[in-house]
Structures are given as structure tokens and as C-alpha cells.
C-alpha positions as MATLAB code, in Angstrom:
seq = 'MNQSTSIMEIKGIGEKTAALFQKLNIETVGDLLLHYPRTYVQFPVAKEVAEVTDGETAAVLGRVRKMPVVRRTRSMPVTVTTIGTDEAELELVWFRMPYIKSQLAPGNTYVFYGKVARKGSRFVMEQAAIYSGEAYAAMEQAFLPVYGLTGGISNNLVTKTVRSVLGREELFKEYLPREIRSRYKLCEYNYAIKEIHFPENMDTLIAARNRLVFDEFFLFILNMQYHKEKRIKEANEFELREDSFTDELIARLPYELTGAQKRALSEVKRDMRSPYVMQRLIQGDVGSGKTIIAFLAM';
ca = [
     107.810   56.532  110.088;
     104.644   58.077  108.384;
     102.677   61.190  108.558;
     100.862   60.105  111.843;
     103.973   59.134  113.537;
     104.394   60.964  116.985;
     107.307   63.368  116.775;
     108.647   61.734  119.967;
     109.813   58.992  117.368;
     112.207   61.638  116.043;
     115.594   61.171  117.612;
     116.332   64.005  119.957;
     112.594   64.836  120.816;
     111.757   63.957  124.501;
     108.544   64.547  126.330;
     109.482   68.257  127.364;
     110.474   69.175  123.704;
     107.411   67.483  122.344;
     105.114   69.448  124.846;
     106.683   72.738  123.423;
     106.035   71.743  119.860;
     102.389   71.034  120.740;
     102.172   74.773  121.477;
     102.749   75.185  117.794;
      99.923   72.528  117.036;
     102.830   70.111  115.948;
     102.101   66.626  117.407;
     103.042   64.312  114.486;
     105.599   64.140  111.543;
     102.797   65.453  109.200;
     102.158   68.507  111.365;
     105.881   69.228  111.523;
     106.323   69.029  107.645;
     103.139   71.254  107.191;
     104.491   73.910  109.496;
     106.008   75.924  106.756;
     108.681   78.566  107.007;
     107.311   82.011  107.346;
     110.358   83.467  105.515;
     113.959   82.665  104.456;
     117.348   83.954  105.267;
     119.736   84.059  102.177;
     123.384   84.296  103.299;
     125.150   86.901  101.375;
     128.603   86.548   99.478;
     131.287   87.195  102.196;
     132.976   90.669  101.930;
     136.291   92.321  103.376;
     136.017   94.509  106.478;
     136.672   97.750  104.288;
     133.332   97.143  102.512;
     130.911   96.984  105.495;
     128.418   99.898  105.854;
     126.561  100.873  108.941;
     123.252   98.998  109.642;
     123.627   96.087  107.216;
     123.476   92.337  108.092;
     126.827   91.053  106.508;
     129.091   88.295  106.136;
     132.724   89.617  106.856;
     135.731   87.551  106.074;
     138.488   88.476  108.386;
     141.756   87.509  110.190;
     141.472   87.601  114.042;
     144.213   90.163  114.986;
     144.242   89.846  118.862;
     143.526   87.170  121.354;
     139.772   87.519  122.386;
     139.377   89.277  125.877;
     136.696   88.391  128.400;
     135.857   91.391  130.289;
     133.764   90.833  133.494;
     131.015   93.342  134.268;
     128.598   93.252  137.152;
     125.907   91.654  135.015;
     127.619   89.604  132.310;
     131.015   88.459  130.674;
     131.698   90.372  127.512;
     134.045   88.883  124.904;
     135.857   91.301  122.592;
     138.111   90.829  119.534;
     138.986   92.507  116.187;
     139.577   91.564  112.630;
     140.693   93.635  109.691;
     143.761   95.986  109.226;
     145.025   99.082  110.606;
     143.074  100.887  107.670;
     139.932   99.008  108.215;
     138.919   97.428  111.554;
     135.841   95.609  112.729;
     135.243   95.100  116.432;
     133.363   91.734  117.452;
     131.662   91.666  120.653;
     129.701   88.674  122.317;
     127.504   88.877  125.479;
     127.362   86.084  127.915;
     129.423   83.919  125.578;
     132.864   83.652  127.258;
     133.582   80.233  125.583;
     133.888   82.285  122.261;
     137.401   82.868  123.330;
     138.582   79.324  122.882;
     136.977   79.050  119.465;
     139.116   81.846  117.895;
     142.675   81.848  117.407;
     144.838   84.938  116.525;
     145.968   84.867  113.002;
     143.173   82.436  111.720;
     140.482   83.670  109.130;
     136.742   83.179  109.820;
     133.691   84.366  108.334;
     131.466   86.365  110.973;
     127.775   86.839  110.354;
     125.743   89.605  111.761;
     124.537   93.107  111.940;
     127.101   96.031  111.489;
     126.648   99.294  113.628;
     128.876  102.318  113.595;
     129.589  103.327  117.263;
     131.581  106.656  116.967;
     134.641  105.953  114.724;
     134.228  102.338  115.010;
     132.436   99.412  113.079;
     130.972   96.963  115.593;
     129.268   93.444  115.051;
     127.639   92.114  118.060;
     126.700   88.294  118.637;
     128.190   87.421  115.407;
     127.740   83.639  114.123;
     131.190   82.185  113.351;
     132.151   80.011  110.406;
     135.059   78.608  108.907;
     135.524   79.794  105.170;
     134.799   76.362  103.941;
     131.560   75.928  105.953;
     130.357   79.354  104.855;
     130.956   78.714  101.059;
     128.731   75.711  101.373;
     125.935   77.966  102.611;
     126.493   81.055  100.652;
     123.455   81.971   98.696;
     121.574   79.170  100.141;
     117.761   79.809  101.280;
     117.642   78.948  105.199;
     114.132   78.527  106.456;
     112.861   80.802  109.446;
     109.995   79.343  111.262;
     107.284   80.404  113.301;
     108.381   79.765  117.063;
     107.224   79.604  120.670;
     109.107   79.950  123.998;
     111.830   77.096  124.309;
     111.737   76.210  120.572;
     114.666   77.550  118.592;
     114.862   78.086  114.674;
     117.951   75.886  114.713;
     115.832   73.073  116.529;
     112.973   73.052  114.095;
     115.384   73.183  110.979;
     117.378   70.226  112.406;
     114.239   68.249  113.153;
     112.565   68.976  109.826;
     115.714   68.084  107.938;
     116.185   64.619  109.910;
     112.721   63.823  108.728;
     113.052   65.010  105.089;
     116.208   62.673  104.914;
     113.831   59.645  105.001;
     111.689   58.066  102.295;
     108.741   60.020  100.783;
     106.135   60.464  103.669;
     103.286   61.863  101.449;
     101.335   59.966   98.702;
     101.001   61.825   95.407;
      97.113   62.068   94.649;
      97.215   64.363   91.629;
      97.416   62.403   88.440;
     100.580   63.031   86.139;
      98.234   64.591   83.497;
      97.052   67.169   85.840;
     100.331   68.068   87.142;
     101.711   68.375   83.506;
      98.509   70.418   82.492;
      99.123   73.075   85.277;
     102.962   72.741   85.385;
     102.942   71.331   89.062;
     105.737   69.594   90.602;
     105.478   66.475   92.476;
     104.054   66.711   96.117;
     106.807   65.333   98.109;
     109.350   67.376   96.039;
     107.327   70.463   96.879;
     107.346   69.776  100.677;
     111.166   69.130  100.666;
     111.708   72.436   98.507;
     109.232   74.589  100.661;
     111.475   73.965  103.546;
     115.047   73.774  102.021;
     114.751   75.457   98.537;
     117.601   74.991   96.304;
     117.205   78.314   94.745;
     114.356   80.806   93.928;
     112.946   78.697   90.922;
     112.563   75.726   92.898;
     110.929   77.805   95.729;
     108.464   79.326   93.677;
     107.594   75.813   91.956;
     107.005   74.351   95.436;
     104.909   77.257   96.583;
     102.680   77.057   93.321;
     101.986   73.391   93.945;
     100.995   73.912   97.552;
      98.901   76.982   96.801;
      97.375   74.980   94.160;
      96.562   72.085   96.634;
      95.075   74.574   99.222;
      92.477   76.095   96.471;
      91.828   72.588   95.076;
      91.138   70.995   98.451;
      88.891   74.044   99.595;
      86.936   73.897   96.288;
      86.613   70.136   96.573;
      85.382   70.474  100.339;
      82.592   73.038   99.370;
      81.426   70.815   96.440;
      81.275   67.955   98.896;
      79.157   70.059  101.389;
      76.923   71.296   98.497;
      76.089   67.547   97.322;
      75.642   66.559  100.906;
      73.241   69.278  101.447;
      70.950   67.931   98.726;
      70.510   64.884  100.992;
      70.477   66.197  104.304;
      67.086   66.871  105.765;
      66.387   70.199  107.572;
      64.937   69.295  110.874;
      64.504   72.900  111.841;
      62.235   74.360  108.932;
      61.635   77.915  109.573;
      57.872   78.407  109.222;
      57.000   81.789  110.967;
      59.309   84.759  110.459;
      57.028   87.873  111.007;
      59.269   88.826  113.705;
      62.210   89.825  111.388;
      59.800   92.251  109.797;
      59.511   94.119  113.137;
      63.064   94.017  113.757;
      63.623   95.579  110.188;
      60.953   98.201  110.889;
      62.949   99.331  114.152;
      66.243   99.673  112.412;
      67.438  103.248  112.018;
      68.047  103.079  108.275;
      66.251  101.102  105.513;
      67.713   98.038  103.928;
      68.962   98.164  100.243;
      67.340   96.311   97.500;
      70.430   93.953   97.381;
      70.036   93.213  101.250;
      66.570   92.679  100.850;
      67.026   90.299   98.105;
      69.892   88.399   99.980;
      67.501   88.099  103.056;
      64.784   86.942  100.922;
      67.003   84.033   99.426;
      68.190   83.249  103.047;
      64.654   82.913  104.135;
      63.661   80.687  101.293;
      66.704   78.509  102.111;
      65.598   78.157  105.719;
      61.942   77.214  104.795;
      63.475   74.491  102.412;
      63.234   70.772  103.449;
      66.992   70.596  102.941;
      69.733   72.197  105.288;
      70.952   75.527  103.904;
      74.345   76.025  102.582;
      74.889   79.651  101.647;
      77.730   82.018  101.251;
      76.793   85.781  101.762;
      79.394   87.739   99.745;
      80.101   91.490   99.305;
      82.289   94.494   99.952;
      83.371   95.998  103.300;
      80.141   97.945  104.592;
      77.987   96.407  102.139;
      75.535   94.896  104.843;
      76.614   91.331  105.280;
      76.343   91.442  109.221;
      72.824   92.574  109.265;
      71.593   89.881  107.046;
      73.535   87.432  109.253;
      71.918   89.060  112.296;
      68.275   88.813  110.810;
      68.755   85.276  109.632;
      69.758   84.279  113.384;
];
């Protein structure tokens, strides 16, 4: 498996799922690994029921007090149970998830993760994720990726797929010399890819981001330099010779061009008369007149 391998070679990805990934411009393993998380969720330390507050997203450690009840309404089944004590109780509610009843045993302790809301005198958590104490402890304080998605693709699917690929050999070839990485304190590229998806902690996330940001700027500058050198050798087959019509356009403008705008236009005209293809960037603040220069150049 390498960067150009189709994602259909990944276990669990069939034609239908691959078609959904294509909506995210993901067709290969390389595309998948370069689809970075847009943010991260860090699971908090689990707390007791008595410590929850209205509006917070929390992990609550609690013993199931009652056998979950499935109430049938006209539109959906609603599963309800409670955790805590008589002094501090948290009601747990799941919509359209009747199977939850079989996952929870009265008297057993679990960690429930979700958003807490006060409803009257009660605290309620809806659609909570359920973990055993051991499973949650393994995730506690970890950074879990949150990806940009499309209909039919869940965050869990992207996470699972990326994790399965990263468990293989290094897929990207390091191209920066060791001395360059050492000079700018940059981590190795494959390490950066792994840590940007599943960072061990904040320090490794920052290190990964620094390396990937460096690469973006480096490759952009390299590309610009390539085109600059290429321009020197690329003949201009459409050399501009007559441009008096632009003077007529300028005369009809409801305002006069500034000195800086006139200089920029003059430089553009000079480049367009050159025997070589123009490669020019017009740079300026918002409202400085870049658009009128582009229009007159066209």
C-alpha cells in the first residue's frame, strides 16, 4: 500500500463508501491522510453526578439505579434510566435506541459522556455515549480528531479508516535533509502525519502542525520560484503592442487613478510588451485598487 493506492483497497471500504469519500475529494490513501482534522475533542476527567452543571459537556461516572425503561411514543421509542444517589441524580435519555436497555445492568457502574441540561429540578443527559470505567480511562485526556464530513460519512468511519492506514509502514518519503529539520526544529514527516491525526498530547500536536505548516509555505515558495525561472525561458506569443484603448477607458472612469495605481499599471504594460510571459503579483490593502488594475490589464 502506498499514497496512490485506491481507498477501496482499505478493508471495509466498498464502492458505495468510496463514492461518498469522493465527495470529500478523497480517492487515494494519500488523499485520506492529507484530510486533516478540523478540530479535536479532548475527553475530560470523569466526575461524580453531584458535580455536573447545566450546559456542560461532561463525562459522568455513575451506577445505574434502575432497569432502563423503553417508552413507546407515536414517533419513536425513548429509553430512560437514572444514575447517582437520592441527593444527586442524573436522568439519561436515548431516542430511537431501544437496544441501549440490554447494554445497561442495574447496579453496574459506567461512564456516560454527553451534554448536561437542567430541565426543571432535574439534570438530564440525552444521547450519552457509554463506556466502561477501564475503556474511558484509556481515552481520558486524549485528543480525538473531528473531521470535515459529508452525508453518509461519519466521524467514526473516517477515524477508523485513518487509524487502520496509519498502523502500516511509513507511507510518505521524507524529503527534507536532517540538517534542515534540525536547524528549524522540525519533526519527521511521517511522525507529523500520525500526530496531526492522533496527537499524544498538546506538545506533539504543535510539533506536527509546525512541520506541516512549514511544508505548505516551503512548497508554495518553491512553486513560485519554479514558475519565475520558467518564465525567463517561456516566450510570450501574444505580445501587447497597441494599448491606447486603455487610456480611453481610464479617461471615462468617474475618478482619477492614484500615483501607485498608475505605476502598477505601467509595470503590467511593460511586462505584457515583453518577449517573455508575464508572472506578476499585484499586492495591496483592501480598497487600494487591485481590481481596476486587473480590469485594465485584461
